[in-house]
Amino acid sequence: MTSLHAEKQFEISSNRLYAQVCPSMGGRLLKLAVVDGPDILVPAEPQSFDTLTWPRGGAYPLVPYHNRIEGGRLVVGAETFDLPPHPAAMPHTLHGPGHTKPWQLVEHTPSRLVMRLSYDRDDHWPWAFEAFQDFELEGNVLTLALTLKNLDDRPMPGGLGWHPYFASPDPVSVDAKYRWPHGDDYLPLGDRVPVTNRQSTKYLPTQYLQDWTEAEIRNVDGFRSRVTATSAFMGLVVHRGDPAHICVEPVSHIANAWNLKDEPEMTGAKIMLPGEVLEGVVRVEVMQAG
């Protein structure tokens, strides 16, 4: 069993928003709120915790993959790798090891914070990589630039994602073109299907969506958030694990992408060459509902 500890927290702000970040807690954004207004994300308190039972609040990075890898098994070239399962997702893995390690502060200004993770090979991920999170607040917008680099001497499966817990009891509106149906174990069942009626899917507790441009979340006290991202984030996971919050997660690949039969161009199952870099940007724009 390993634990993470809240060693130091850092604040950034603009004239409209403020945020609190704790690199040692797995690179977590603990808080995003309107100045003199409501919380946009469910706050996560600075704390120590077991990395298998992390806090359900704030936001955390999903590197070098998100969601589940079926049976913990990856095949890359002629090699097969078996990863330890997560107890809450047996026999599969869950959400990658990037948020289970302390990150290091790289830069901190009043409105910007950059942190870095240098990951050595281990049982949970047998490739070395480096990742950066670059948070910046400007006016009513939070921008997060995520970067992943393969530091290993072998090709590595690689992906990006971000897992925020928005403080909202309401359904999310998303303009996605496709949805990947999944089973009770949260693995995709097969091929994607077109979204022909957005109303018919918006109340599903979990959705794996693809080819989207924006998602809109209704927050409390008359505020709303619009999430957009660069093309690296071809997928979006929408998941409600609790009535008080909803997770709206931009991701670069479909869950279990490397074990799906579809072409990598469709699933996002990227194999990164040594030294290759994957990067993407997420924007959260907070507005008063009108």
PDB file of N, CA and C in Angstrom, residues 221-272:
ATOM      1  N   ASP A 221     -25.880  28.607  -8.447  1.00  0.00           N
ATOM      2  CA  ASP A 221     -25.921  30.077  -8.340  1.00  0.00           C
ATOM      3  C   ASP A 221     -25.880  30.775  -9.695  1.00  0.00           C
ATOM      4  N   GLY A 222     -26.451  30.143 -10.720  1.00  0.00           N
ATOM      5  CA  GLY A 222     -26.567  30.805 -12.006  1.00  0.00           C
ATOM      6  C   GLY A 222     -25.301  30.822 -12.841  1.00  0.00           C
ATOM      7  N   PHE A 223     -24.357  29.946 -12.548  1.00  0.00           N
ATOM      8  CA  PHE A 223     -23.134  29.854 -13.354  1.00  0.00           C
ATOM      9  C   PHE A 223     -23.173  28.596 -14.217  1.00  0.00           C
ATOM     10  N   ARG A 224     -22.427  28.641 -15.306  1.00  0.00           N
ATOM     11  CA  ARG A 224     -22.275  27.470 -16.152  1.00  0.00           C
ATOM     12  C   ARG A 224     -20.828  27.395 -16.642  1.00  0.00           C
ATOM     13  N   SER A 225     -20.385  26.197 -16.979  1.00  0.00           N
ATOM     14  CA  SER A 225     -19.022  25.972 -17.455  1.00  0.00           C
ATOM     15  C   SER A 225     -19.082  25.352 -18.843  1.00  0.00           C
ATOM     16  N   ARG A 226     -18.212  25.834 -19.723  1.00  0.00           N
ATOM     17  CA  ARG A 226     -18.087  25.249 -21.051  1.00  0.00           C
ATOM     18  C   ARG A 226     -16.693  24.637 -21.182  1.00  0.00           C
ATOM     19  N   VAL A 227     -16.635  23.346 -21.481  1.00  0.00           N
ATOM     20  CA  VAL A 227     -15.373  22.635 -21.643  1.00  0.00           C
ATOM     21  C   VAL A 227     -15.115  22.433 -23.123  1.00  0.00           C
ATOM     22  N   THR A 228     -13.940  22.856 -23.572  1.00  0.00           N
ATOM     23  CA  THR A 228     -13.484  22.609 -24.932  1.00  0.00           C
ATOM     24  C   THR A 228     -12.056  22.085 -24.862  1.00  0.00           C
ATOM     25  N   ALA A 229     -11.554  21.548 -25.977  1.00  0.00           N
ATOM     26  CA  ALA A 229     -10.209  20.986 -25.988  1.00  0.00           C
ATOM     27  C   ALA A 229      -9.676  20.930 -27.407  1.00  0.00           C
ATOM     28  N   THR A 230      -8.370  20.813 -27.517  1.00  0.00           N
ATOM     29  CA  THR A 230      -7.749  20.649 -28.821  1.00  0.00           C
ATOM     30  C   THR A 230      -7.995  19.233 -29.332  1.00  0.00           C
ATOM     31  N   SER A 231      -7.641  19.008 -30.600  1.00  0.00           N
ATOM     32  CA  SER A 231      -8.001  17.757 -31.263  1.00  0.00           C
ATOM     33  C   SER A 231      -7.336  16.528 -30.653  1.00  0.00           C
ATOM     34  N   ALA A 232      -6.280  16.711 -29.867  1.00  0.00           N
ATOM     35  CA  ALA A 232      -5.666  15.554 -29.209  1.00  0.00           C
ATOM     36  C   ALA A 232      -6.671  14.835 -28.315  1.00  0.00           C
ATOM     37  N   PHE A 233      -7.636  15.564 -27.792  1.00  0.00           N
ATOM     38  CA  PHE A 233      -8.663  14.977 -26.919  1.00  0.00           C
ATOM     39  C   PHE A 233      -9.884  14.620 -27.761  1.00  0.00           C
ATOM     40  N   MET A 234      -9.781  13.505 -28.480  1.00  0.00           N
ATOM     41  CA  MET A 234     -10.855  13.098 -29.377  1.00  0.00           C
ATOM     42  C   MET A 234     -12.052  12.508 -28.655  1.00  0.00           C
ATOM     43  N   GLY A 235     -11.870  12.111 -27.403  1.00  0.00           N
ATOM     44  CA  GLY A 235     -12.945  11.492 -26.643  1.00  0.00           C
ATOM     45  C   GLY A 235     -13.343  12.310 -25.435  1.00  0.00           C
ATOM     46  N   LEU A 236     -14.504  11.994 -24.909  1.00  0.00           N
ATOM     47  CA  LEU A 236     -14.996  12.629 -23.685  1.00  0.00           C
ATOM     48  C   LEU A 236     -15.755  11.586 -22.888  1.00  0.00           C
ATOM     49  N   VAL A 237     -15.361  11.409 -21.635  1.00  0.00           N
ATOM     50  CA  VAL A 237     -16.080  10.531 -20.723  1.00  0.00           C
ATOM     51  C   VAL A 237     -16.948  11.405 -19.823  1.00  0.00           C
ATOM     52  N   VAL A 238     -18.227  11.088 -19.745  1.00  0.00           N
ATOM     53  CA  VAL A 238     -19.151  11.767 -18.832  1.00  0.00           C
ATOM     54  C   VAL A 238     -19.644  10.720 -17.851  1.00  0.00           C
ATOM     55  N   HIS A 239     -19.373  10.937 -16.565  1.00  0.00           N
ATOM     56  CA  HIS A 239     -19.681   9.922 -15.555  1.00  0.00           C
ATOM     57  C   HIS A 239     -20.208  10.591 -14.298  1.00  0.00           C
ATOM     58  N   ARG A 240     -21.373  10.090 -13.825  1.00  0.00           N
ATOM     59  CA  ARG A 240     -21.913  10.576 -12.561  1.00  0.00           C
ATOM     60  C   ARG A 240     -21.823   9.453 -11.531  1.00  0.00           C
ATOM     61  N   GLY A 241     -20.879   9.586 -10.615  1.00  0.00           N
ATOM     62  CA  GLY A 241     -20.736   8.617  -9.539  1.00  0.00           C
ATOM     63  C   GLY A 241     -21.447   9.031  -8.276  1.00  0.00           C
ATOM     64  N   ASP A 242     -21.979  10.261  -8.253  1.00  0.00           N
ATOM     65  CA  ASP A 242     -22.630  10.813  -7.067  1.00  0.00           C
ATOM     66  C   ASP A 242     -23.629  11.863  -7.540  1.00  0.00           C
ATOM     67  N   PRO A 243     -24.791  11.998  -6.897  1.00  0.00           N
ATOM     68  CA  PRO A 243     -25.775  12.988  -7.355  1.00  0.00           C
ATOM     69  C   PRO A 243     -25.277  14.425  -7.326  1.00  0.00           C
ATOM     70  N   ALA A 244     -24.264  14.721  -6.499  1.00  0.00           N
ATOM     71  CA  ALA A 244     -23.814  16.102  -6.331  1.00  0.00           C
ATOM     72  C   ALA A 244     -22.724  16.523  -7.304  1.00  0.00           C
ATOM     73  N   HIS A 245     -22.147  15.583  -8.042  1.00  0.00           N
ATOM     74  CA  HIS A 245     -21.093  15.979  -8.971  1.00  0.00           C
ATOM     75  C   HIS A 245     -21.181  15.155 -10.250  1.00  0.00           C
ATOM     76  N   ILE A 246     -20.539  15.686 -11.275  1.00  0.00           N
ATOM     77  CA  ILE A 246     -20.459  14.959 -12.532  1.00  0.00           C
ATOM     78  C   ILE A 246     -19.052  15.141 -13.105  1.00  0.00           C
ATOM     79  N   CYS A 247     -18.475  14.045 -13.561  1.00  0.00           N
ATOM     80  CA  CYS A 247     -17.131  14.057 -14.130  1.00  0.00           C
ATOM     81  C   CYS A 247     -17.240  14.218 -15.641  1.00  0.00           C
ATOM     82  N   VAL A 248     -16.559  15.203 -16.177  1.00  0.00           N
ATOM     83  CA  VAL A 248     -16.556  15.474 -17.611  1.00  0.00           C
ATOM     84  C   VAL A 248     -15.088  15.467 -18.022  1.00  0.00           C
ATOM     85  N   GLU A 249     -14.640  14.364 -18.629  1.00  0.00           N
ATOM     86  CA  GLU A 249     -13.225  14.055 -18.758  1.00  0.00           C
ATOM     87  C   GLU A 249     -12.771  14.036 -20.223  1.00  0.00           C
ATOM     88  N   PRO A 250     -12.071  15.066 -20.679  1.00  0.00           N
ATOM     89  CA  PRO A 250     -11.473  14.998 -22.019  1.00  0.00           C
ATOM     90  C   PRO A 250     -10.368  13.942 -22.048  1.00  0.00           C
ATOM     91  N   VAL A 251     -10.368  13.100 -23.080  1.00  0.00           N
ATOM     92  CA  VAL A 251      -9.410  11.996 -23.163  1.00  0.00           C
ATOM     93  C   VAL A 251      -8.942  11.841 -24.609  1.00  0.00           C
ATOM     94  N   SER A 252      -7.743  11.266 -24.770  1.00  0.00           N
ATOM     95  CA  SER A 252      -7.170  11.127 -26.106  1.00  0.00           C
ATOM     96  C   SER A 252      -7.495   9.792 -26.757  1.00  0.00           C
ATOM     97  N   HIS A 253      -8.173   8.904 -26.026  1.00  0.00           N
ATOM     98  CA  HIS A 253      -8.451   7.575 -26.569  1.00  0.00           C
ATOM     99  C   HIS A 253      -9.696   6.997 -25.894  1.00  0.00           C
ATOM    100  N   ILE A 254     -10.244   5.970 -26.500  1.00  0.00           N
ATOM    101  CA  ILE A 254     -11.379   5.266 -25.930  1.00  0.00           C
ATOM    102  C   ILE A 254     -10.881   4.300 -24.855  1.00  0.00           C
ATOM    103  N   ALA A 255     -11.698   4.041 -23.850  1.00  0.00           N
ATOM    104  CA  ALA A 255     -11.327   3.097 -22.795  1.00  0.00           C
ATOM    105  C   ALA A 255     -10.904   1.763 -23.404  1.00  0.00           C
ATOM    106  N   ASN A 256      -9.800   1.204 -22.894  1.00  0.00           N
ATOM    107  CA  ASN A 256      -9.271  -0.082 -23.355  1.00  0.00           C
ATOM    108  C   ASN A 256      -8.887  -0.038 -24.828  1.00  0.00           C
ATOM    109  N   ALA A 257      -8.483   1.136 -25.300  1.00  0.00           N
ATOM    110  CA  ALA A 257      -8.263   1.343 -26.739  1.00  0.00           C
ATOM    111  C   ALA A 257      -7.302   0.340 -27.351  1.00  0.00           C
ATOM    112  N   TRP A 258      -6.243  -0.018 -26.643  1.00  0.00           N
ATOM    113  CA  TRP A 258      -5.201  -0.852 -27.237  1.00  0.00           C
ATOM    114  C   TRP A 258      -5.633  -2.312 -27.391  1.00  0.00           C
ATOM    115  N   ASN A 259      -6.753  -2.681 -26.778  1.00  0.00           N
ATOM    116  CA  ASN A 259      -7.265  -4.044 -26.913  1.00  0.00           C
ATOM    117  C   ASN A 259      -8.510  -4.128 -27.782  1.00  0.00           C
ATOM    118  N   LEU A 260      -8.911  -3.022 -28.400  1.00  0.00           N
ATOM    119  CA  LEU A 260     -10.077  -3.031 -29.273  1.00  0.00           C
ATOM    120  C   LEU A 260      -9.661  -3.418 -30.690  1.00  0.00           C
ATOM    121  N   LYS A 261     -10.601  -3.994 -31.438  1.00  0.00           N
ATOM    122  CA  LYS A 261     -10.287  -4.491 -32.777  1.00  0.00           C
ATOM    123  C   LYS A 261     -10.253  -3.387 -33.817  1.00  0.00           C
ATOM    124  N   ASP A 262     -10.813  -2.220 -33.492  1.00  0.00           N
ATOM    125  CA  ASP A 262     -10.885  -1.142 -34.482  1.00  0.00           C
ATOM    126  C   ASP A 262      -9.503  -0.535 -34.718  1.00  0.00           C
ATOM    127  N   GLU A 263      -9.387   0.189 -35.820  1.00  0.00           N
ATOM    128  CA  GLU A 263      -8.113   0.806 -36.160  1.00  0.00           C
ATOM    129  C   GLU A 263      -7.718   1.853 -35.122  1.00  0.00           C
ATOM    130  N   PRO A 264      -6.413   1.981 -34.844  1.00  0.00           N
ATOM    131  CA  PRO A 264      -5.959   2.975 -33.857  1.00  0.00           C
ATOM    132  C   PRO A 264      -6.410   4.394 -34.182  1.00  0.00           C
ATOM    133  N   GLU A 265      -6.548   4.715 -35.467  1.00  0.00           N
ATOM    134  CA  GLU A 265      -7.011   6.052 -35.837  1.00  0.00           C
ATOM    135  C   GLU A 265      -8.408   6.327 -35.308  1.00  0.00           C
ATOM    136  N   MET A 266      -9.209   5.273 -35.123  1.00  0.00           N
ATOM    137  CA  MET A 266     -10.563   5.427 -34.606  1.00  0.00           C
ATOM    138  C   MET A 266     -10.586   5.409 -33.083  1.00  0.00           C
ATOM    139  N   THR A 267      -9.769   4.581 -32.463  1.00  0.00           N
ATOM    140  CA  THR A 267      -9.823   4.403 -31.004  1.00  0.00           C
ATOM    141  C   THR A 267      -8.866   5.304 -30.249  1.00  0.00           C
ATOM    142  N   GLY A 268      -7.889   5.878 -30.945  1.00  0.00           N
ATOM    143  CA  GLY A 268      -6.880   6.677 -30.265  1.00  0.00           C
ATOM    144  C   GLY A 268      -5.797   5.856 -29.597  1.00  0.00           C
ATOM    145  N   ALA A 269      -5.661   4.587 -29.977  1.00  0.00           N
ATOM    146  CA  ALA A 269      -4.673   3.687 -29.356  1.00  0.00           C
ATOM    147  C   ALA A 269      -3.279   3.991 -29.889  1.00  0.00           C
ATOM    148  N   LYS A 270      -2.685   5.038 -29.385  1.00  0.00           N
ATOM    149  CA  LYS A 270      -1.397   5.509 -29.887  1.00  0.00           C
ATOM    150  C   LYS A 270      -0.249   4.709 -29.288  1.00  0.00           C
ATOM    151  N   ILE A 271       0.703   4.338 -30.126  1.00  0.00           N
ATOM    152  CA  ILE A 271       1.973   3.763 -29.681  1.00  0.00           C
ATOM    153  C   ILE A 271       3.044   4.826 -29.919  1.00  0.00           C
ATOM    154  N   MET A 272       3.639   5.310 -28.826  1.00  0.00           N
ATOM    155  CA  MET A 272       4.601   6.396 -28.895  1.00  0.00           C
ATOM    156  C   MET A 272       6.017   5.843 -29.044  1.00  0.00           C
TER     157      MET A 272
END
